[in-house]
Amino acid sequence: MDRKFALDNAQHLPPWPSVTFRQSGKTYYFPFRLKLTLIRHFQESLVRPEFAYVAENLLLRGGYGKTHFQADQTTLQSASQMGALATQQKEMPQSVHEEFAPRIAFSRRLAAPPRTYLFNEMILQCVLKNHLSAPANLSAFLSFLGLGGLAGAPLEILGEKALPEGHVDVLIKDAAPIGTSRQIPVEVKLGVATTRDVEQLANYVRLLGKECVGGALVARGASRAVRAVAVTKQVVILSYFFDGLADSAASGYGFTDLVAAFHLATLSDEKK
């Protein structure tokens, strides 16, 4: 992917026409675009061990309308050795259109898609993954879980790992497993954590088996009773907050603003 962008007045641009729903009368259109560069081309069956990570996600989550999944490092390395390098790029029609950067608001009254979106759980997951992509932040996160010994290990941070009973929001795992493939499931909740959330995460830890070395639940907060359940289930609850961002900011915030202001804390030292 070379870049991603949003086009102004995209309702009048190809390739997708706007859709108006008869019952509500609302019209929807898709302003977001990706600029991609073809690197390799190959034709291979998905039923191969090299594609196991993606194939499992498609099998377990495809029925829920998911059309694509993030591949892990092992899949990428395997695909990089298949087929042949692309020698030609498909020429796309060149046209100049105004672009805009979507904003994110914490107040529902300020939301006005596609220019301003209400902060939601999916955005929170993306912010968390970007936050953990910084080595210092990942190291601090592992320390919160009592896994400081993993700091410096080549780990990858993936989204939506499908399981027979649900799916993990974020999965941290060895990028290049040797002998064992250590995994850490992370559940992300927009609001306050509940006992049900803790039990769900504990079940994911169980399903991942012996190679699962810990589990974390990231939420706005949690009551003492819920924290006590987490201790018995051997999972860790972390609170998140955005330092210096006001909920009432009229212009909303850019995604990079959220990532820069994002912090994690144990519930004993969370920001008041």
mmCIF file of C-alpha atoms in Angstrom:
data_model
loop_
_atom_site.group_PDB
_atom_site.id
_atom_site.type_symbol
_atom_site.label_atom_id
_atom_site.label_comp_id
_atom_site.label_asym_id
_atom_site.label_seq_id
_atom_site.Cartn_x
_atom_site.Cartn_y
_atom_site.Cartn_z
ATOM 1 C CA MET A 1 0.000 0.000 0.000
ATOM 2 C CA ASP A 2 1.446 3.337 -1.055
ATOM 3 C CA ARG A 3 -1.062 5.502 0.757
ATOM 4 C CA LYS A 4 -4.661 5.832 1.895
ATOM 5 C CA PHE A 5 -6.816 8.912 1.466
ATOM 6 C CA ALA A 6 -10.370 10.264 1.402
ATOM 7 C CA LEU A 7 -11.880 12.109 -1.565
ATOM 8 C CA ASP A 8 -14.088 15.154 -1.292
ATOM 9 C CA ASN A 9 -17.474 14.931 -3.050
ATOM 10 C CA ALA A 10 -16.923 11.197 -3.572
ATOM 11 C CA GLN A 11 -20.647 10.664 -4.053
ATOM 12 C CA HIS A 12 -20.149 11.940 -7.604
ATOM 13 C CA LEU A 13 -17.009 9.901 -8.351
ATOM 14 C CA PRO A 14 -16.530 6.351 -9.704
ATOM 15 C CA PRO A 15 -16.324 3.431 -9.228
ATOM 16 C CA TRP A 16 -19.144 3.050 -6.679
ATOM 17 C CA PRO A 17 -22.479 4.851 -7.041
ATOM 18 C CA SER A 18 -24.205 6.296 -3.992
ATOM 19 C CA VAL A 19 -26.847 4.149 -2.312
ATOM 20 C CA THR A 20 -30.086 5.616 -0.961
ATOM 21 C CA PHE A 21 -32.161 3.520 1.422
ATOM 22 C CA ARG A 22 -35.866 3.722 0.726
ATOM 23 C CA GLN A 23 -37.044 3.444 4.331
ATOM 24 C CA SER A 24 -34.756 6.058 5.909
ATOM 25 C CA GLY A 25 -34.130 8.180 2.838
ATOM 26 C CA LYS A 26 -30.468 8.422 3.801
ATOM 27 C CA THR A 27 -27.802 8.324 1.101
ATOM 28 C CA TYR A 28 -24.472 6.632 1.696
ATOM 29 C CA TYR A 29 -21.259 6.735 -0.311
ATOM 30 C CA PHE A 30 -17.683 5.575 0.155
ATOM 31 C CA PRO A 31 -14.999 8.294 -0.025
ATOM 32 C CA PHE A 32 -12.036 6.192 1.102
ATOM 33 C CA ARG A 33 -9.391 4.935 -1.309
ATOM 34 C CA LEU A 34 -6.148 2.963 -1.220
ATOM 35 C CA LYS A 35 -3.281 3.393 -3.655
ATOM 36 C CA LEU A 36 -1.704 -0.028 -4.126
ATOM 37 C CA THR A 37 1.419 -1.191 -5.929
ATOM 38 C CA LEU A 38 1.530 -4.724 -7.360
ATOM 39 C CA ILE A 39 4.663 -6.507 -6.124
ATOM 40 C CA ARG A 40 4.097 -10.165 -7.032
ATOM 41 C CA HIS A 41 1.480 -12.199 -8.821
ATOM 42 C CA PHE A 42 0.708 -15.873 -8.246
ATOM 43 C CA GLN A 43 -2.151 -18.344 -8.302
ATOM 44 C CA GLU A 44 -2.137 -20.688 -5.342
ATOM 45 C CA SER A 45 -4.788 -22.623 -3.475
ATOM 46 C CA LEU A 46 -5.721 -21.188 -0.100
ATOM 47 C CA VAL A 47 -5.653 -24.763 1.227
ATOM 48 C CA ARG A 48 -1.946 -24.729 2.012
ATOM 49 C CA PRO A 49 -0.154 -24.740 5.376
ATOM 50 C CA GLU A 50 1.473 -21.412 4.455
ATOM 51 C CA PHE A 51 -1.950 -19.749 4.404
ATOM 52 C CA ALA A 52 -3.273 -21.384 7.574
ATOM 53 C CA TYR A 53 -3.566 -18.141 9.567
ATOM 54 C CA VAL A 54 -5.681 -16.343 6.950
ATOM 55 C CA ALA A 55 -7.640 -19.469 5.956
ATOM 56 C CA GLU A 56 -8.665 -20.140 9.548
ATOM 57 C CA ASN A 57 -9.901 -16.574 9.943
ATOM 58 C CA LEU A 58 -11.884 -16.780 6.706
ATOM 59 C CA LEU A 59 -13.410 -20.109 7.720
ATOM 60 C CA LEU A 60 -14.411 -19.023 11.204
ATOM 61 C CA ARG A 61 -15.373 -15.396 10.496
ATOM 62 C CA GLY A 62 -16.268 -15.293 6.806
ATOM 63 C CA GLY A 63 -19.894 -16.064 7.532
ATOM 64 C CA TYR A 64 -20.169 -12.823 9.481
ATOM 65 C CA GLY A 65 -19.553 -10.652 6.436
ATOM 66 C CA LYS A 66 -15.797 -10.204 6.906
ATOM 67 C CA THR A 67 -14.079 -9.978 3.534
ATOM 68 C CA HIS A 68 -10.426 -9.538 4.479
ATOM 69 C CA PHE A 69 -8.049 -10.241 7.335
ATOM 70 C CA GLN A 70 -4.601 -9.090 8.308
ATOM 71 C CA ALA A 71 -2.014 -11.744 7.468
ATOM 72 C CA ASP A 72 0.731 -12.633 9.901
ATOM 73 C CA GLN A 73 4.457 -12.417 9.192
ATOM 74 C CA THR A 74 4.726 -16.122 8.353
ATOM 75 C CA THR A 75 2.069 -15.794 5.645
ATOM 76 C CA LEU A 76 3.756 -12.707 4.199
ATOM 77 C CA GLN A 77 7.148 -14.425 4.059
ATOM 78 C CA SER A 78 5.661 -17.470 2.328
ATOM 79 C CA ALA A 79 3.749 -15.388 -0.220
ATOM 80 C CA SER A 80 6.911 -13.397 -0.941
ATOM 81 C CA GLN A 81 8.505 -16.561 -2.348
ATOM 82 C CA MET A 82 5.620 -17.612 -4.582
ATOM 83 C CA GLY A 83 4.934 -16.706 -8.186
ATOM 84 C CA ALA A 84 7.021 -13.994 -9.807
ATOM 85 C CA LEU A 85 7.762 -10.324 -9.442
ATOM 86 C CA ALA A 86 5.319 -8.066 -11.220
ATOM 87 C CA THR A 87 6.835 -6.424 -14.282
ATOM 88 C CA GLN A 88 3.932 -4.133 -15.098
ATOM 89 C CA GLN A 89 1.562 -1.977 -13.128
ATOM 90 C CA LYS A 90 -2.055 -1.486 -14.068
ATOM 91 C CA GLU A 91 -2.524 2.096 -15.133
ATOM 92 C CA MET A 92 -5.287 3.806 -13.216
ATOM 93 C CA PRO A 93 -7.101 6.852 -14.594
ATOM 94 C CA GLN A 94 -5.324 9.978 -13.458
ATOM 95 C CA SER A 95 -7.560 12.708 -12.124
ATOM 96 C CA VAL A 96 -7.179 15.461 -9.585
ATOM 97 C CA HIS A 97 -9.686 15.592 -6.748
ATOM 98 C CA GLU A 98 -9.723 17.408 -3.443
ATOM 99 C CA GLU A 99 -8.909 15.226 -0.460
ATOM 100 C CA PHE A 100 -9.806 15.536 3.208
ATOM 101 C CA ALA A 101 -8.630 13.986 6.459
ATOM 102 C CA PRO A 102 -11.456 12.404 8.495
ATOM 103 C CA ARG A 103 -11.797 13.558 12.099
ATOM 104 C CA ILE A 104 -12.911 11.696 15.212
ATOM 105 C CA ALA A 105 -15.191 13.157 17.881
ATOM 106 C CA PHE A 106 -15.990 11.957 21.400
ATOM 107 C CA SER A 107 -19.441 13.585 21.387
ATOM 108 C CA ARG A 108 -22.286 12.100 19.358
ATOM 109 C CA ARG A 109 -23.661 15.545 18.491
ATOM 110 C CA LEU A 110 -20.385 16.413 16.734
ATOM 111 C CA ALA A 111 -20.331 13.284 14.560
ATOM 112 C CA ALA A 112 -21.062 13.868 10.871
ATOM 113 C CA PRO A 113 -19.747 10.991 8.699
ATOM 114 C CA PRO A 114 -17.766 10.734 6.534
ATOM 115 C CA ARG A 115 -15.886 13.851 7.690
ATOM 116 C CA THR A 116 -16.256 13.311 11.423
ATOM 117 C CA TYR A 117 -16.847 9.906 13.016
ATOM 118 C CA LEU A 118 -17.943 9.145 16.541
ATOM 119 C CA PHE A 119 -15.169 7.475 18.532
ATOM 120 C CA ASN A 120 -15.966 3.762 18.703
ATOM 121 C CA GLU A 121 -14.481 0.431 19.669
ATOM 122 C CA MET A 122 -13.002 -0.278 16.244
ATOM 123 C CA ILE A 123 -11.167 3.056 16.277
ATOM 124 C CA LEU A 124 -9.957 2.285 19.799
ATOM 125 C CA GLN A 125 -8.546 -1.043 18.583
ATOM 126 C CA CYS A 126 -6.639 0.732 15.803
ATOM 127 C CA VAL A 127 -5.289 3.323 18.240
ATOM 128 C CA LEU A 128 -4.130 0.548 20.579
ATOM 129 C CA LYS A 129 -2.349 -1.333 17.770
ATOM 130 C CA ASN A 130 -0.576 1.839 16.672
ATOM 131 C CA HIS A 131 0.362 2.594 20.281
ATOM 132 C CA LEU A 132 1.845 -0.864 20.794
ATOM 133 C CA SER A 133 3.832 -0.653 17.552
ATOM 134 C CA ALA A 134 6.274 1.641 19.389
ATOM 135 C CA PRO A 135 8.857 -0.597 21.138
ATOM 136 C CA ALA A 136 8.814 1.433 24.368
ATOM 137 C CA ASN A 137 5.026 1.215 24.617
ATOM 138 C CA LEU A 138 5.017 -2.510 23.883
ATOM 139 C CA SER A 139 7.689 -3.044 26.524
ATOM 140 C CA ALA A 140 5.609 -1.165 29.113
ATOM 141 C CA PHE A 141 2.523 -3.165 28.130
ATOM 142 C CA LEU A 142 4.367 -6.464 28.589
ATOM 143 C CA SER A 143 5.595 -5.294 31.995
ATOM 144 C CA PHE A 144 1.992 -4.609 33.056
ATOM 145 C CA LEU A 145 1.271 -8.268 32.266
ATOM 146 C CA GLY A 146 4.323 -9.530 34.134
ATOM 147 C CA LEU A 147 5.924 -10.503 30.823
ATOM 148 C CA GLY A 148 8.845 -8.103 30.842
ATOM 149 C CA GLY A 149 11.093 -10.942 29.713
ATOM 150 C CA LEU A 150 9.454 -10.760 26.274
ATOM 151 C CA ALA A 151 10.534 -7.151 25.764
ATOM 152 C CA GLY A 152 12.854 -6.998 22.778
ATOM 153 C CA ALA A 153 11.546 -10.257 21.309
ATOM 154 C CA PRO A 154 10.339 -10.007 17.678
ATOM 155 C CA LEU A 155 6.578 -9.766 18.211
ATOM 156 C CA GLU A 156 3.806 -8.786 15.814
ATOM 157 C CA ILE A 157 0.516 -7.092 16.637
ATOM 158 C CA LEU A 158 -2.441 -8.377 14.637
ATOM 159 C CA GLY A 159 -6.140 -7.575 14.563
ATOM 160 C CA GLU A 160 -9.123 -9.931 14.826
ATOM 161 C CA LYS A 161 -7.902 -13.461 15.401
ATOM 162 C CA ALA A 162 -10.838 -15.831 14.815
ATOM 163 C CA LEU A 163 -11.508 -18.640 17.278
ATOM 164 C CA PRO A 164 -14.181 -21.362 17.335
ATOM 165 C CA GLU A 165 -16.039 -19.299 19.952
ATOM 166 C CA GLY A 166 -15.744 -15.645 18.940
ATOM 167 C CA HIS A 167 -12.714 -13.626 17.956
ATOM 168 C CA VAL A 168 -9.891 -11.803 19.718
ATOM 169 C CA ASP A 169 -9.766 -8.053 19.060
ATOM 170 C CA VAL A 170 -5.953 -7.839 19.063
ATOM 171 C CA LEU A 171 -3.430 -10.685 19.065
ATOM 172 C CA ILE A 172 0.224 -10.267 19.983
ATOM 173 C CA LYS A 173 2.364 -13.213 18.902
ATOM 174 C CA ASP A 174 5.873 -14.262 17.937
ATOM 175 C CA ALA A 175 6.640 -12.884 14.482
ATOM 176 C CA ALA A 176 9.031 -15.746 13.710
ATOM 177 C CA PRO A 177 8.139 -18.706 15.963
ATOM 178 C CA ILE A 178 10.922 -21.152 16.739
ATOM 179 C CA GLY A 179 9.679 -24.272 18.491
ATOM 180 C CA THR A 180 6.766 -22.490 20.155
ATOM 181 C CA SER A 181 4.468 -19.650 19.110
ATOM 182 C CA ARG A 182 3.738 -17.464 22.133
ATOM 183 C CA GLN A 183 0.450 -15.583 21.999
ATOM 184 C CA ILE A 184 -1.246 -12.835 24.024
ATOM 185 C CA PRO A 185 -4.932 -12.108 23.330
ATOM 186 C CA VAL A 186 -6.108 -8.555 24.037
ATOM 187 C CA GLU A 187 -9.792 -7.680 24.367
ATOM 188 C CA VAL A 188 -10.740 -4.025 23.867
ATOM 189 C CA LYS A 189 -13.835 -2.438 25.407
ATOM 190 C CA LEU A 190 -14.942 1.139 24.867
ATOM 191 C CA GLY A 191 -16.584 1.476 28.265
ATOM 192 C CA VAL A 192 -16.130 -0.036 31.706
ATOM 193 C CA ALA A 193 -15.149 -3.715 31.858
ATOM 194 C CA THR A 194 -17.705 -6.232 33.099
ATOM 195 C CA THR A 195 -17.483 -9.719 34.561
ATOM 196 C CA ARG A 196 -18.722 -11.049 31.230
ATOM 197 C CA ASP A 197 -15.790 -9.364 29.448
ATOM 198 C CA VAL A 198 -13.326 -10.979 31.842
ATOM 199 C CA GLU A 199 -14.885 -14.408 31.379
ATOM 200 C CA GLN A 200 -14.842 -13.978 27.594
ATOM 201 C CA LEU A 201 -11.122 -13.187 27.626
ATOM 202 C CA ALA A 202 -10.406 -16.081 29.993
ATOM 203 C CA ASN A 203 -12.181 -18.380 27.531
ATOM 204 C CA TYR A 204 -9.999 -17.101 24.678
ATOM 205 C CA VAL A 205 -6.911 -17.789 26.778
ATOM 206 C CA ARG A 206 -8.173 -21.338 27.295
ATOM 207 C CA LEU A 207 -8.909 -21.838 23.578
ATOM 208 C CA LEU A 208 -5.426 -20.661 22.561
ATOM 209 C CA GLY A 209 -3.924 -23.344 24.778
ATOM 210 C CA LYS A 210 -0.507 -23.752 26.334
ATOM 211 C CA GLU A 211 1.195 -21.312 23.976
ATOM 212 C CA CYS A 212 -0.910 -18.472 25.382
ATOM 213 C CA VAL A 213 1.328 -16.696 27.911
ATOM 214 C CA GLY A 214 -1.153 -14.109 29.184
ATOM 215 C CA GLY A 215 -4.258 -12.081 28.441
ATOM 216 C CA ALA A 216 -5.171 -8.406 28.752
ATOM 217 C CA LEU A 217 -8.474 -6.547 28.847
ATOM 218 C CA VAL A 218 -8.239 -2.861 27.888
ATOM 219 C CA ALA A 219 -11.222 -0.792 29.032
ATOM 220 C CA ARG A 220 -12.204 2.613 30.398
ATOM 221 C CA GLY A 221 -12.086 1.150 33.901
ATOM 222 C CA ALA A 222 -13.432 -1.661 36.098
ATOM 223 C CA SER A 223 -15.090 -2.046 39.477
ATOM 224 C CA ARG A 224 -13.325 -3.755 42.363
ATOM 225 C CA ALA A 225 -15.601 -6.770 41.971
ATOM 226 C CA VAL A 226 -14.674 -7.171 38.304
ATOM 227 C CA ARG A 227 -10.988 -6.719 39.099
ATOM 228 C CA ALA A 228 -11.277 -9.476 41.704
ATOM 229 C CA VAL A 229 -12.754 -11.825 39.092
ATOM 230 C CA ALA A 230 -9.873 -10.960 36.746
ATOM 231 C CA VAL A 231 -7.381 -12.010 39.408
ATOM 232 C CA THR A 232 -9.058 -15.400 39.791
ATOM 233 C CA LYS A 233 -9.097 -15.835 35.994
ATOM 234 C CA GLN A 234 -5.424 -14.808 35.752
ATOM 235 C CA VAL A 235 -5.986 -12.001 33.259
ATOM 236 C CA VAL A 236 -4.963 -8.354 33.565
ATOM 237 C CA ILE A 237 -7.253 -5.330 33.197
ATOM 238 C CA LEU A 238 -5.673 -2.093 31.948
ATOM 239 C CA SER A 239 -7.394 1.267 31.699
ATOM 240 C CA TYR A 240 -6.929 3.646 28.772
ATOM 241 C CA PHE A 241 -7.189 7.419 28.593
ATOM 242 C CA PHE A 242 -6.362 10.288 26.248
ATOM 243 C CA ASP A 243 -4.182 12.902 27.889
ATOM 244 C CA GLY A 244 -5.231 16.490 27.173
ATOM 245 C CA LEU A 245 -8.070 15.790 24.728
ATOM 246 C CA ALA A 246 -11.417 17.419 25.496
ATOM 247 C CA ASP A 247 -14.631 15.534 24.744
ATOM 248 C CA SER A 248 -16.266 18.750 23.533
ATOM 249 C CA ALA A 249 -13.653 19.782 20.929
ATOM 250 C CA ALA A 250 -15.791 21.142 18.083
ATOM 251 C CA SER A 251 -13.402 20.158 15.292
ATOM 252 C CA GLY A 252 -12.749 16.653 16.597
ATOM 253 C CA TYR A 253 -9.300 15.070 16.393
ATOM 254 C CA GLY A 254 -7.157 13.433 13.767
ATOM 255 C CA PHE A 255 -6.199 9.785 14.187
ATOM 256 C CA THR A 256 -2.579 10.744 14.874
ATOM 257 C CA ASP A 257 -3.791 13.071 17.653
ATOM 258 C CA LEU A 258 -5.480 10.123 19.354
ATOM 259 C CA VAL A 259 -2.393 7.923 19.063
ATOM 260 C CA ALA A 260 -0.144 10.662 20.480
ATOM 261 C CA ALA A 261 -2.435 11.258 23.484
ATOM 262 C CA PHE A 262 -3.222 7.590 24.192
ATOM 263 C CA HIS A 263 -1.992 6.009 27.434
ATOM 264 C CA LEU A 264 -2.441 2.733 29.279
ATOM 265 C CA ALA A 265 -2.303 2.323 33.034
ATOM 266 C CA THR A 266 -2.928 -0.247 35.706
ATOM 267 C CA LEU A 267 -6.127 0.467 37.594
ATOM 268 C CA SER A 268 -4.179 1.422 40.712
ATOM 269 C CA ASP A 269 -2.419 4.341 38.979
ATOM 270 C CA GLU A 270 -4.916 5.303 36.272
ATOM 271 C CA LYS A 271 -5.384 8.979 35.469
ATOM 272 C CA LYS A 272 -8.069 10.626 37.627
#
